[in-house]
Short mmCIF file of C-alpha atoms and ligand atoms in Angstrom, two decimals:
data_model
loop_
_atom_site.label_atom_id
_atom_site.label_comp_id
_atom_site.label_asym_id
_atom_site.label_seq_id
_atom_site.Cartn_x
_atom_site.Cartn_y
_atom_site.Cartn_z
CA MET A 1006 220.40 115.81 77.08
CA PRO A 1007 222.73 115.74 74.18
CA GLN A 1008 221.28 116.36 70.76
CA LYS A 1009 220.80 113.48 68.24
CA PRO A 1010 222.96 113.82 65.22
CA PRO A 1011 221.03 114.37 62.24
CA ARG A 1012 220.69 111.54 60.12
CA CYS A 1013 221.54 111.24 56.67
CA ALA A 1014 220.20 108.49 53.77
CA PHE A 1015 221.44 107.83 50.48
CA HIS A 1016 220.41 106.07 47.15
CA THR A 1017 222.56 105.68 44.22
CA LEU A 1018 221.66 104.75 40.60
CA GLY A 1019 223.74 103.80 37.75
CA CYS A 1020 227.50 102.88 37.43
CA LYS A 1021 230.21 102.10 39.64
CA VAL A 1022 231.54 105.58 39.70
CA ASN A 1023 228.49 107.00 41.06
CA GLN A 1024 228.81 104.40 43.70
CA TYR A 1025 232.08 105.47 44.51
CA ASP A 1026 231.20 109.47 44.46
CA THR A 1027 228.24 108.24 46.91
CA GLY A 1028 230.97 106.95 49.30
CA SER A 1029 232.99 110.17 49.09
CA LEU A 1030 229.54 112.22 49.81
CA MET A 1031 228.94 109.68 52.83
CA ARG A 1032 232.17 110.80 54.44
CA LEU A 1033 231.41 114.54 53.59
CA PHE A 1034 228.01 114.09 55.84
CA ARG A 1035 229.81 111.89 58.56
CA GLU A 1036 232.53 114.65 58.95
CA ARG A 1037 229.90 117.19 59.69
CA GLY A 1038 228.33 115.01 62.27
CA TYR A 1039 225.68 113.26 60.22
CA ASP A 1040 224.86 109.71 61.05
CA ILE A 1041 224.42 107.43 57.86
CA VAL A 1042 221.21 105.73 57.91
CA ASP A 1043 219.47 103.29 55.58
CA PHE A 1044 217.12 104.67 52.75
CA ASP A 1045 214.30 103.12 53.77
CA SER A 1046 214.72 104.52 57.33
CA PRO A 1047 213.43 107.97 58.83
CA ALA A 1048 216.09 110.34 58.12
CA ASP A 1049 216.59 114.03 58.26
CA VAL A 1050 218.42 114.19 54.88
CA TYR A 1051 217.93 111.99 51.65
CA CYS A 1052 220.65 112.21 49.24
CA ILE A 1053 219.91 110.90 45.80
CA ASN A 1054 222.82 110.15 43.34
CA THR A 1055 221.52 109.90 40.03
CA CYS A 1056 222.11 108.66 36.54
CA THR A 1057 221.16 110.12 33.15
CA VAL A 1058 222.44 107.03 31.05
CA THR A 1059 218.96 105.59 29.89
CA SER A 1060 215.34 107.21 30.49
CA MET A 1061 214.88 104.09 32.52
CA SER A 1062 217.67 105.44 34.95
CA GLU A 1063 216.36 108.98 35.23
CA LYS A 1064 212.72 107.54 35.72
CA LYS A 1065 214.10 105.24 38.97
CA SER A 1066 215.89 108.66 39.82
CA ARG A 1067 212.41 110.55 40.15
CA GLN A 1068 211.04 107.54 41.85
CA ALA A 1069 213.40 107.43 44.56
CA ILE A 1070 212.92 111.16 44.98
CA ARG A 1071 209.06 110.44 45.61
CA ARG A 1072 210.04 107.58 47.84
CA ALA A 1073 212.06 109.69 50.44
CA LYS A 1074 209.35 112.33 50.26
CA ARG A 1075 206.95 110.06 51.18
CA ARG A 1076 209.10 108.35 53.83
CA CYS A 1077 209.65 111.74 55.32
CA PRO A 1078 207.76 114.73 54.30
CA SER A 1079 209.91 117.13 56.21
CA ALA A 1080 213.34 115.96 55.34
CA VAL A 1081 215.37 117.93 53.14
CA VAL A 1082 215.92 115.82 49.44
CA ALA A 1083 219.31 116.81 47.93
CA VAL A 1084 219.81 115.39 44.19
CA VAL A 1085 223.00 115.12 42.95
CA GLY A 1086 224.80 113.26 39.96
CA CYS A 1087 224.42 113.10 36.26
CA TYR A 1088 220.56 113.63 35.94
CA ALA A 1089 220.86 116.88 38.31
CA GLN A 1090 223.73 117.84 36.31
CA VAL A 1091 221.83 117.55 32.64
CA ALA A 1092 218.56 118.75 33.81
CA PRO A 1093 218.56 120.64 36.84
CA GLU A 1094 215.43 122.73 36.09
CA GLU A 1095 213.41 119.36 35.27
CA VAL A 1096 215.05 117.91 38.61
CA ALA A 1097 214.15 121.17 40.77
CA ALA A 1098 210.60 120.91 39.38
CA ILE A 1099 210.06 117.81 40.99
CA PRO A 1100 207.85 118.19 44.11
CA GLY A 1101 209.84 117.85 47.50
CA VAL A 1102 213.25 118.52 45.94
CA ASP A 1103 215.15 120.74 48.34
CA VAL A 1104 218.74 120.91 46.66
CA VAL A 1105 219.86 120.35 43.34
CA ALA A 1106 223.86 120.17 43.04
CA GLY A 1107 225.96 119.54 39.97
CA ILE A 1108 228.93 117.53 39.11
CA GLY A 1109 231.27 120.16 40.18
CA GLU A 1110 229.46 121.06 43.48
CA ARG A 1111 229.60 117.67 44.84
CA GLY A 1112 232.01 119.09 47.29
CA MET A 1113 229.97 121.55 48.80
CA VAL A 1114 226.55 119.44 49.11
CA VAL A 1115 226.72 119.26 52.75
CA ASP A 1116 226.86 123.29 53.13
CA LEU A 1117 223.80 123.41 50.58
CA VAL A 1118 221.78 120.70 52.54
CA GLU A 1119 222.46 122.62 55.86
CA ARG A 1120 221.00 125.98 54.10
CA ALA A 1121 217.90 123.82 52.97
CA ARG A 1122 217.71 122.61 56.47
CA ARG A 1123 217.56 126.36 57.62
CA GLY A 1124 214.52 127.03 55.54
CA GLU A 1125 216.28 128.40 52.54
CA GLY A 1126 215.55 126.42 49.31
CA PRO A 1127 214.90 125.06 46.71
CA ILE A 1128 218.55 125.44 45.82
CA VAL A 1129 219.88 124.79 42.57
CA GLU A 1130 223.94 124.94 42.43
CA VAL A 1131 224.92 123.41 39.02
CA SER A 1132 227.54 125.20 36.88
CA VAL A 1133 226.56 125.41 33.53
CA ARG A 1134 229.89 125.14 31.73
CA ARG A 1135 230.92 121.54 31.09
CA PRO A 1136 233.00 120.33 34.09
CA GLY A 1137 236.49 119.94 33.30
CA GLY A 1138 240.02 121.29 34.50
CA ARG A 1139 241.71 118.89 37.42
CA PHE A 1140 240.22 115.58 38.87
CA GLU A 1141 238.22 117.03 42.01
CA GLU A 1142 239.76 115.20 44.84
CA LEU A 1143 236.95 114.44 47.42
CA PRO A 1144 237.75 112.79 50.66
CA CYS A 1145 237.54 109.14 49.67
CA ALA A 1146 235.09 106.81 50.86
CA ARG A 1147 235.94 105.49 54.30
CA PRO A 1148 236.97 102.03 53.42
CA GLU A 1149 234.51 99.53 55.29
CA THR A 1150 235.77 96.00 55.57
CA ARG A 1151 234.18 94.62 52.27
CA THR A 1152 235.99 92.21 49.98
CA ARG A 1153 235.99 94.19 46.98
CA GLY A 1154 237.08 97.99 46.88
CA PHE A 1155 236.31 100.33 43.96
CA VAL A 1156 239.03 103.19 43.41
CA LYS A 1157 238.03 105.80 40.90
CA VAL A 1158 241.28 107.01 38.98
CA GLN A 1159 239.59 109.11 36.12
CA GLU A 1160 236.57 111.27 35.71
CA GLY A 1161 234.85 112.52 32.67
CA CYS A 1162 234.84 111.46 28.73
CA ASP A 1163 235.61 113.05 25.37
CA GLU A 1164 234.44 110.93 23.11
CA PHE A 1165 230.71 112.07 22.55
CA CYS A 1166 229.04 108.79 21.39
CA SER A 1167 226.09 109.99 19.64
CA TYR A 1168 223.86 108.19 22.09
CA CYS A 1169 225.49 109.40 25.31
CA ARG A 1170 224.85 112.04 27.42
CA VAL A 1171 227.59 111.53 30.02
CA PRO A 1172 230.27 113.71 28.68
CA TYR A 1173 227.95 116.67 28.92
CA ALA A 1174 227.12 115.63 32.78
CA ARG A 1175 230.66 114.86 33.91
CA GLY A 1176 232.61 116.96 31.45
CA ALA A 1177 236.13 116.51 30.20
CA SER A 1178 238.15 113.59 30.84
CA ARG A 1179 240.73 114.01 33.91
CA SER A 1180 242.50 111.49 35.48
CA ARG A 1181 243.48 111.34 39.30
CA ASP A 1182 246.92 112.33 40.54
CA PRO A 1183 248.69 108.69 40.51
CA LYS A 1184 250.08 109.43 44.26
CA ASP A 1185 246.43 109.66 45.33
CA VAL A 1186 245.09 106.39 43.63
CA LEU A 1187 248.17 104.65 45.18
CA ALA A 1188 247.35 106.04 48.60
CA GLU A 1189 243.75 105.00 48.67
CA VAL A 1190 244.69 101.72 47.11
CA ARG A 1191 247.00 101.38 50.38
CA ARG A 1192 244.20 102.40 52.60
CA PHE A 1193 241.67 99.89 51.03
CA VAL A 1194 244.00 97.12 51.36
CA GLU A 1195 245.26 97.94 54.99
CA VAL A 1196 241.34 97.56 56.09
CA GLY A 1197 240.92 94.33 54.41
CA HIS A 1198 239.88 94.70 50.66
CA ARG A 1199 241.40 91.68 48.95
CA GLU A 1200 240.23 92.84 45.70
CA ILE A 1201 240.73 96.61 44.13
CA VAL A 1202 238.63 97.25 41.18
CA LEU A 1203 240.06 100.41 39.06
CA THR A 1204 237.18 102.41 37.66
CA GLY A 1205 236.47 105.40 36.13
CA ILE A 1206 233.97 106.86 33.13
CA HIS A 1207 236.64 106.60 30.44
CA LEU A 1208 239.08 104.53 32.36
CA GLY A 1209 241.45 103.92 29.12
CA ALA A 1210 242.26 107.84 28.89
CA TYR A 1211 243.80 107.55 32.39
CA GLY A 1212 246.96 109.59 31.99
CA ARG A 1213 246.42 111.47 29.00
CA ASP A 1214 246.16 114.80 30.80
CA LEU A 1215 248.90 114.13 33.33
CA PRO A 1216 252.32 115.48 32.73
CA GLY A 1217 255.38 113.01 32.24
CA ALA A 1218 256.92 112.02 35.24
CA ALA A 1219 260.45 112.00 35.73
CA GLY A 1220 262.23 110.31 33.00
CA GLY A 1221 259.54 111.44 30.53
CA VAL A 1222 257.39 108.64 30.88
CA ARG A 1223 253.64 109.74 30.72
CA PRO A 1224 251.64 107.46 33.26
CA ASP A 1225 248.65 105.54 31.16
CA LEU A 1226 246.90 102.55 32.62
CA ALA A 1227 248.98 99.87 31.98
CA TRP A 1228 251.53 101.98 34.18
CA LEU A 1229 249.11 102.44 36.86
CA VAL A 1230 248.07 98.80 37.01
CA GLU A 1231 251.66 97.74 37.36
CA ARG A 1232 252.08 100.50 40.30
CA VAL A 1233 248.94 99.10 42.06
CA HIS A 1234 250.04 95.60 41.76
CA GLU A 1235 253.06 96.47 43.66
CA THR A 1236 251.17 97.18 46.74
CA ARG A 1237 251.90 95.13 49.74
CA GLY A 1238 248.91 92.98 50.81
CA LEU A 1239 246.90 93.72 47.78
CA GLY A 1240 245.14 90.10 46.68
CA ARG A 1241 243.87 90.99 43.32
CA VAL A 1242 243.57 94.36 41.15
CA ARG A 1243 240.73 94.02 38.31
CA LEU A 1244 239.88 96.97 35.58
CA SER A 1245 236.35 97.75 35.09
CA SER A 1246 235.17 98.90 31.54
CA VAL A 1247 238.06 99.90 29.38
CA GLU A 1248 237.07 100.79 25.74
CA PRO A 1249 238.35 98.60 22.49
CA LEU A 1250 240.68 101.53 21.19
CA ASP A 1251 242.35 101.82 24.67
CA VAL A 1252 243.36 98.13 24.95
CA ASN A 1253 247.04 98.19 23.74
CA GLU A 1254 249.45 95.44 23.72
CA ARG A 1255 251.06 96.93 26.93
CA LEU A 1256 247.61 96.74 28.53
CA ILE A 1257 247.16 93.07 27.18
CA ARG A 1258 250.83 92.27 28.48
CA VAL A 1259 250.13 93.82 32.08
CA VAL A 1260 246.81 91.73 32.41
CA SER A 1261 248.45 88.42 31.36
CA ASP A 1262 251.91 88.66 32.89
CA LEU A 1263 251.01 90.11 36.54
CA PRO A 1264 249.57 87.28 38.76
CA LYS A 1265 247.46 89.44 40.81
CA VAL A 1266 245.59 91.26 37.83
CA ALA A 1267 242.49 89.40 36.99
CA LYS A 1268 242.23 87.69 33.85
CA HIS A 1269 239.34 89.74 32.66
CA PHE A 1270 238.52 92.57 30.44
CA HIS A 1271 235.28 94.49 30.17
CA ILE A 1272 235.31 95.91 26.49
CA PRO A 1273 232.02 97.62 25.44
CA LEU A 1274 230.85 96.23 21.76
CA GLN A 1275 227.81 98.44 21.64
CA SER A 1276 226.93 97.07 18.19
CA GLY A 1277 228.46 94.20 16.25
CA ASP A 1278 227.25 95.88 12.94
CA ASP A 1279 229.73 98.51 11.22
CA GLU A 1280 227.00 100.77 10.13
CA THR A 1281 225.39 101.19 13.36
CA LEU A 1282 228.85 101.66 15.30
CA GLU A 1283 229.49 104.53 12.63
CA MET A 1284 226.38 106.01 13.56
CA MET A 1285 227.14 105.50 17.23
CA ASN A 1286 230.18 107.60 16.66
CA ARG A 1287 232.15 104.69 17.81
CA LYS A 1288 235.59 104.75 16.34
CA TYR A 1289 236.42 100.83 16.05
CA ARG A 1290 234.75 98.57 13.54
CA THR A 1291 234.03 94.97 14.16
CA SER A 1292 237.17 93.78 12.53
CA ASP A 1293 239.38 95.89 14.97
CA TYR A 1294 237.18 94.16 17.82
CA GLU A 1295 237.71 90.69 16.64
CA ARG A 1296 241.42 91.29 16.26
CA LEU A 1297 241.65 92.53 19.69
CA ILE A 1298 239.95 89.58 21.08
CA HIS A 1299 242.03 86.98 19.13
CA ARG A 1300 245.24 89.26 20.29
CA ILE A 1301 244.05 89.05 24.07
CA ARG A 1302 243.00 85.30 23.71
CA GLU A 1303 246.34 84.36 22.19
CA GLN A 1304 248.40 85.49 25.39
CA ILE A 1305 245.50 85.09 28.27
CA ARG A 1306 243.52 81.81 28.59
CA PRO A 1307 240.94 81.41 30.08
CA CYS A 1308 240.34 85.02 29.93
CA GLY A 1309 236.77 86.52 30.77
CA ILE A 1310 235.61 88.69 28.13
CA THR A 1311 232.58 90.73 28.90
CA THR A 1312 230.76 93.47 27.15
CA ASP A 1313 227.94 95.96 26.91
CA ILE A 1314 225.71 95.60 24.08
CA MET A 1315 222.84 98.08 22.86
CA VAL A 1316 219.70 97.41 20.79
CA GLY A 1317 217.46 99.31 19.01
CA PHE A 1318 219.70 102.09 17.88
CA PRO A 1319 218.08 104.38 15.44
CA GLY A 1320 218.51 102.84 11.83
CA GLU A 1321 218.95 99.19 13.48
CA THR A 1322 217.11 97.14 11.03
CA GLU A 1323 216.20 93.48 11.54
CA GLU A 1324 219.16 92.53 9.10
CA ARG A 1325 221.50 94.75 11.57
CA PHE A 1326 220.35 93.19 14.66
CA MET A 1327 221.15 89.62 13.24
CA ARG A 1328 224.57 90.92 12.46
CA SER A 1329 225.01 92.16 15.83
CA CYS A 1330 223.95 89.23 17.30
CA GLU A 1331 226.12 86.93 14.93
CA PHE A 1332 228.99 88.73 15.97
CA ALA A 1333 228.48 88.76 19.48
CA ARG A 1334 228.38 84.86 19.28
CA ARG A 1335 231.50 84.74 17.21
CA VAL A 1336 233.23 86.50 20.06
CA GLY A 1337 232.09 84.40 22.55
CA PHE A 1338 230.99 86.93 25.52
CA SER A 1339 231.32 85.43 29.08
CA ARG A 1340 228.73 88.05 29.99
CA MET A 1341 226.78 90.58 28.19
CA HIS A 1342 225.01 93.51 29.59
CA VAL A 1343 222.43 94.36 27.28
CA PHE A 1344 220.91 98.01 26.91
CA ALA A 1345 217.53 98.91 24.93
CA TYR A 1346 218.61 102.17 23.44
CA SER A 1347 216.43 105.38 24.63
CA PRO A 1348 216.79 108.45 23.20
CA ARG A 1349 218.57 111.02 25.62
CA PRO A 1350 217.39 114.79 25.06
CA GLY A 1351 220.27 116.94 23.44
CA THR A 1352 222.25 114.20 21.86
CA ARG A 1353 222.58 113.27 18.02
CA ALA A 1354 221.20 110.00 18.06
CA ALA A 1355 217.80 111.47 19.32
CA ARG A 1356 217.37 113.30 16.46
CA MET A 1357 218.43 110.60 13.90
CA GLN A 1358 215.59 109.29 11.34
CA GLY A 1359 214.74 105.80 11.89
CA GLN A 1360 214.21 105.61 15.81
CA VAL A 1361 212.97 102.09 16.76
CA ASP A 1362 209.60 101.52 18.28
CA ALA A 1363 209.38 100.41 21.81
CA THR A 1364 208.14 96.72 21.28
CA THR A 1365 210.73 96.21 18.77
CA ARG A 1366 213.32 97.22 21.52
CA ARG A 1367 211.99 94.79 23.91
CA VAL A 1368 211.78 92.07 21.52
CA ARG A 1369 215.73 92.50 20.58
CA SER A 1370 216.83 93.25 24.18
CA GLU A 1371 214.92 89.93 25.33
CA ALA A 1372 216.67 87.88 22.39
CA MET A 1373 220.22 89.46 22.87
CA ILE A 1374 219.61 88.85 26.68
CA SER A 1375 219.03 85.12 25.82
CA LEU A 1376 221.88 84.75 23.53
CA GLY A 1377 224.12 86.29 26.33
CA ARG A 1378 222.78 83.80 28.65
CA GLU A 1379 223.93 80.84 25.80
CA LEU A 1380 227.04 82.31 25.45
CA ALA A 1381 227.85 82.64 29.41
CA PHE A 1382 227.10 78.84 29.85
CA GLU A 1383 229.24 77.98 26.83
CA PHE A 1384 232.10 80.02 28.47
CA HIS A 1385 231.22 78.26 32.01
CA ARG A 1386 231.67 75.00 30.44
CA SER A 1387 234.90 75.71 28.94
CA LEU A 1388 236.40 76.34 31.94
CA VAL A 1389 235.70 73.07 33.45
CA GLY A 1390 239.14 71.33 34.53
CA THR A 1391 240.68 74.69 35.18
CA ARG A 1392 241.88 76.21 37.95
CA GLU A 1393 240.23 79.50 39.55
CA GLU A 1394 240.83 82.00 42.50
CA VAL A 1395 237.81 82.90 44.19
CA LEU A 1396 237.39 86.09 46.43
CA VAL A 1397 234.78 84.57 48.88
CA GLU A 1398 231.93 86.88 48.99
CA GLU A 1399 229.43 85.02 51.12
CA GLU A 1400 228.08 82.03 52.48
CA ASP A 1401 224.64 80.43 51.60
CA PRO A 1402 223.14 79.29 54.87
CA GLY A 1403 220.83 76.82 53.22
CA ASP A 1404 223.64 74.64 51.77
CA GLY A 1405 226.78 75.98 53.33
CA PHE A 1406 228.41 76.63 50.14
CA LEU A 1407 230.78 79.53 49.74
CA HIS A 1408 230.26 81.75 46.55
CA GLY A 1409 232.48 84.73 44.89
CA PHE A 1410 234.21 85.77 41.78
CA GLY A 1411 236.77 84.17 40.07
CA SER A 1412 239.75 86.02 38.53
CA THR A 1413 237.68 85.75 35.03
CA TYR A 1414 234.78 87.61 36.70
CA VAL A 1415 232.80 84.32 37.00
CA ARG A 1416 230.39 83.32 39.77
CA VAL A 1417 231.82 80.42 41.62
CA ARG A 1418 230.55 78.23 44.31
CA PHE A 1419 232.08 75.73 46.14
CA PRO A 1420 231.76 73.41 49.72
CA GLY A 1421 232.27 76.00 52.39
CA GLY A 1422 234.99 75.71 55.30
CA PRO A 1423 235.44 78.04 58.27
CA GLY A 1424 237.11 81.29 57.78
CA ALA A 1425 237.00 81.79 54.31
CA GLY A 1426 234.78 85.27 54.14
CA GLY A 1427 236.88 87.88 52.13
CA GLU A 1428 239.89 85.22 51.09
CA LEU A 1429 241.11 84.43 48.17
CA VAL A 1430 240.47 80.49 47.69
CA PRO A 1431 242.35 78.58 44.85
CA VAL A 1432 239.72 76.03 43.53
CA SER A 1433 239.41 73.46 40.51
CA VAL A 1434 236.49 73.89 38.47
CA VAL A 1435 234.30 70.64 38.63
CA ALA A 1436 230.98 71.43 36.63
CA ALA A 1437 229.11 74.59 34.67
CA GLU A 1438 225.92 75.89 35.73
CA PRO A 1439 223.86 78.60 33.78
CA ASP A 1440 224.96 81.13 36.51
CA GLY A 1441 228.55 80.28 37.10
CA VAL A 1442 230.68 77.16 37.76
CA LEU A 1443 230.77 74.73 40.41
CA ALA A 1444 234.06 74.15 42.07
CA ALA A 1445 236.04 72.02 44.80
CA ARG A 1446 238.83 73.38 46.88
CA VAL A 1447 242.59 72.62 46.24
CA SER A 1448 245.34 73.07 48.52
CA ARG A 1449 247.64 76.28 48.11
CA LEU A 1450 250.46 73.93 47.62
CA GLU A 1451 248.86 72.17 44.75
CA ALA A 1452 248.05 75.81 43.44
CA ARG A 1453 251.22 76.71 43.85
CA GLU A 1454 252.95 73.73 42.23
CA GLU A 1455 250.76 74.01 39.39
CA GLY A 1456 251.37 78.00 39.21
CA SER A 1457 255.36 77.30 39.15
CA GLU A 1458 254.46 74.69 36.51
CA GLY A 1459 253.00 77.29 34.38
CA SER A 1460 255.48 80.04 34.73
CA ARG A 1461 258.07 77.12 33.70
CA GLU A 1462 256.01 76.68 30.41
CA LYS A 1463 256.15 80.45 29.17
S1 LIG B 307 233.00 106.06 25.79
FE1 LIG B 307 230.61 106.87 24.72
S2 LIG B 307 229.60 105.90 25.81
FE2 LIG B 307 231.28 105.80 27.24
S3 LIG B 307 230.92 107.52 28.40
FE3 LIG B 307 232.19 108.33 26.81
S4 LIG B 307 230.65 109.05 25.48
FE4 LIG B 307 229.44 107.68 26.60
#
């Protein structure tokens, strides 16, 4: 009887970059004969791709390890990702962990797991030096026929915001070769992804470490978006998070002028108070941020502006918190991801005076989340009467409505129709809802006519 292939299950915490990395790891395991199974199924290997951004993400990483061990006590448990990189001994000491692999060791995870399956272990392979050098080209995630494909174009960060452990975990900023980026975009588009999301840890640093191309032009993010936009069959390209100081005039123009670029910027604010920004080692001030948003809105309307915002940073008094709220209100974000600060070992902020107690952090977090909902609803109202193009992701079996995201990254639902799954459908927004907008289909002809009128106006 032929032997059954070994089964490997994955669990991913944290950001889109981690999700992308898990896709690459899956591919490595598949190539070595493993079947990929669901994390809640019995498996021979459990691979947990961890995150270190908050103490909560580390807690969830530990819970996932315990869950895997409970499900299959004899399975090999491999822990990779940022938490494994910054605290290998702590991770190795968690009962049931067989393999700990660092960021630079992702490519050898299958070998380490095989060794552990032969009885070696626990194995800890984590380089102590900060990862850096060239972008590590792993086999790309095998594209599945999903609507949106994430393409990682950059790794690492050199910013060292005082609260953040990521530069220690992910190492120096390094950009992926544009040839490899474009080849992966083509592969994703060929198997049916309509939207490509360019992602990285410090996406706006793309190109800084790359040599100038022929003719002396150094690739940067705007340049890359233009190249990706030329991909035949591409429906839409979206940028993930871009730091405020990296959104330059060229990038705004590219987003404004190229029709297939999503009219959306995710620009982390972190705080709307200048003293807090200074202590966070963020290099811009609220006036810079406000000017930037003004420049974007002068050129792109409507444009979704989403952000990350942190509450309870050391030294954040009630007054500073209120300033942060007022600033967020003034900007009018279309969506806010709110994080309560948690001290990360080894960071400067963890040693700062004026740590804010957990209850205050929770209360501020709830207040900021509630403000975020209010602002989102206002943005949804502002879209009524405008046109959107929705990437249809699913159909609600209850009412038959189709759901997806518009160009501005707003959730849209509209009465369904056959064959729209994974398609970009032009709609007209008819009503605002707390979670998104309600829309009606418009014909392609109407949408095209409107588009050409729009371009005549320019
Ligand atoms: S830009 Fe700041 S918050 Fe973002 S990964 Fe780098 S150090 Fe962390």
